[in-house]
């Protein structure tokens, strides 16, 4: 499959209990994300660092409840999604590729090991 036809999210669902995000993809795949895990994976310059400098996540051992509570998901163009967190953070753009790379299902894990 070429990059051009990368699967797109068709719908998402936020569940406060047990704090998970569910994404359905155009190829029929479904991914479940743990909110906290998703926040730790924030790719923005503030969280993940930039130009060789570490981001704030590198020096943190834990995140508080506000920082890991997902309140909304906003689409970014046709290539990504931005989670809006309860602490107001909303600068992380998670591309579809990145989101798929975070999928922990057996199928995706197996594919990654190939
Ligand atoms: Zn961030
Ligand atoms: Zn998967």
Coordinates of C-alpha atoms and ligand atoms in Angstrom, one line a residue:
X1 CA 0.0 0.0 0.0
X2 CA 1.4 3.4 -0.9
X3 CA 1.7 6.3 1.5
X4 CA -0.8 8.1 -0.5
X5 CA -3.5 5.7 0.4
X6 CA -2.8 5.6 4.0
X7 CA -5.9 4.7 6.0
X8 CA -7.8 7.5 7.5
X9 CA -9.7 7.6 10.8
X10 CA -13.5 7.4 10.0
X11 CA -14.7 7.9 13.5
X12 CA -13.5 8.2 17.1
X13 CA -15.0 7.7 20.5
X14 CA -13.8 9.1 23.8
X15 CA -14.6 7.1 26.9
X16 CA -14.1 8.5 30.3
X17 CA -14.3 5.1 31.9
X18 CA -11.8 3.5 31.4
X19 CA -10.1 6.6 29.9
X20 CA -9.6 5.3 26.4
X21 CA -9.8 6.6 22.9
X22 CA -11.2 4.4 20.2
X23 CA -10.4 5.1 16.5
X24 CA -12.0 3.3 13.5
X25 CA -10.0 3.4 10.3
X26 CA -11.1 3.4 6.7
X27 CA -9.5 0.0 6.2
X28 CA -11.7 -1.5 8.8
X29 CA -9.1 -1.5 11.5
X30 CA -9.8 -0.3 15.1
X31 CA -7.4 1.0 17.6
X32 CA -7.7 1.5 21.3
X33 CA -5.5 4.2 22.9
X34 CA -4.9 4.6 26.6
X35 CA -5.2 8.4 27.3
X36 CA -2.1 8.5 29.4
X37 CA -0.1 6.6 26.9
X38 CA -1.2 8.9 24.2
X39 CA -0.2 12.0 26.2
X40 CA 3.3 10.6 26.8
X41 CA 3.6 10.2 23.0
X42 CA 2.8 13.9 22.3
X43 CA 5.0 14.9 19.4
X44 CA 5.0 18.6 19.9
X45 CA 8.2 20.6 20.4
X46 CA 7.2 21.5 23.9
X47 CA 6.7 17.8 25.0
X48 CA 9.0 15.9 22.7
X49 CA 11.8 18.5 22.2
X50 CA 13.2 20.1 19.1
X51 CA 16.5 20.5 17.4
X52 CA 18.2 18.0 19.7
X53 CA 16.9 19.6 22.9
X54 CA 14.8 17.4 25.1
X55 CA 11.2 18.3 25.7
X56 CA 9.4 18.5 29.1
X57 CA 8.3 14.9 29.0
X58 CA 11.9 13.8 29.1
X59 CA 12.3 15.2 32.6
X60 CA 8.9 14.1 34.0
X61 CA 8.3 10.9 35.8
X62 CA 4.6 11.2 35.9
X63 CA 1.7 13.2 34.5
X64 CA -1.2 14.5 36.5
X65 CA -4.9 13.7 35.9
X66 CA -5.5 17.0 34.0
X67 CA -2.6 16.4 31.7
X68 CA -3.8 12.9 30.8
X69 CA -7.5 13.7 30.5
X70 CA -8.6 13.9 26.9
X71 CA -11.5 16.3 26.3
X72 CA -11.7 16.4 22.5
X73 CA -10.0 15.4 19.2
X74 CA -9.6 18.0 16.4
X75 CA -8.8 17.0 12.8
X76 CA -5.6 18.6 11.3
X77 CA -6.0 18.9 7.5
X78 CA -6.2 15.4 6.0
X79 CA -3.2 14.0 7.7
X80 CA -3.6 14.1 11.4
X81 CA -5.4 14.7 14.7
X82 CA -4.8 16.9 17.6
X83 CA -6.0 15.8 21.0
X84 CA -7.2 18.5 23.3
X85 CA -6.2 17.8 26.9
X86 CA -7.9 19.1 30.0
X87 CA -4.9 21.1 31.1
X88 CA -5.3 23.1 27.9
X89 CA -2.5 21.5 25.9
X90 CA -3.5 21.1 22.3
X91 CA -0.3 21.6 20.2
X92 CA 0.5 17.9 19.5
X93 CA -0.2 16.9 15.9
X94 CA -0.5 13.1 15.7
X95 CA -0.3 12.1 12.1
X96 CA -2.3 9.1 10.9
X97 CA 1.0 7.2 10.5
X98 CA 2.0 8.0 14.0
X99 CA -1.4 6.9 15.4
X100 CA -1.2 3.7 13.5
X101 CA 2.3 3.2 14.8
X102 CA 0.9 3.5 18.3
X103 CA -1.6 0.7 17.7
X104 CA -0.9 -2.1 20.1
X105 CA -3.1 -4.8 18.7
X106 CA -1.6 -8.2 17.8
X107 CA -1.9 -7.6 14.1
X108 CA 0.0 -4.3 14.1
X109 CA 2.6 -5.6 16.6
X110 CA 3.3 -8.6 14.3
X111 CA 3.6 -6.3 11.3
X112 CA 6.1 -4.1 13.1
X113 CA 8.3 -7.1 13.9
X114 CA 8.5 -8.2 10.3
Ligands
LIG1 ZN1 2.7 18.3 23.5
LIG2 ZN1 -3.7 -2.4 15.1

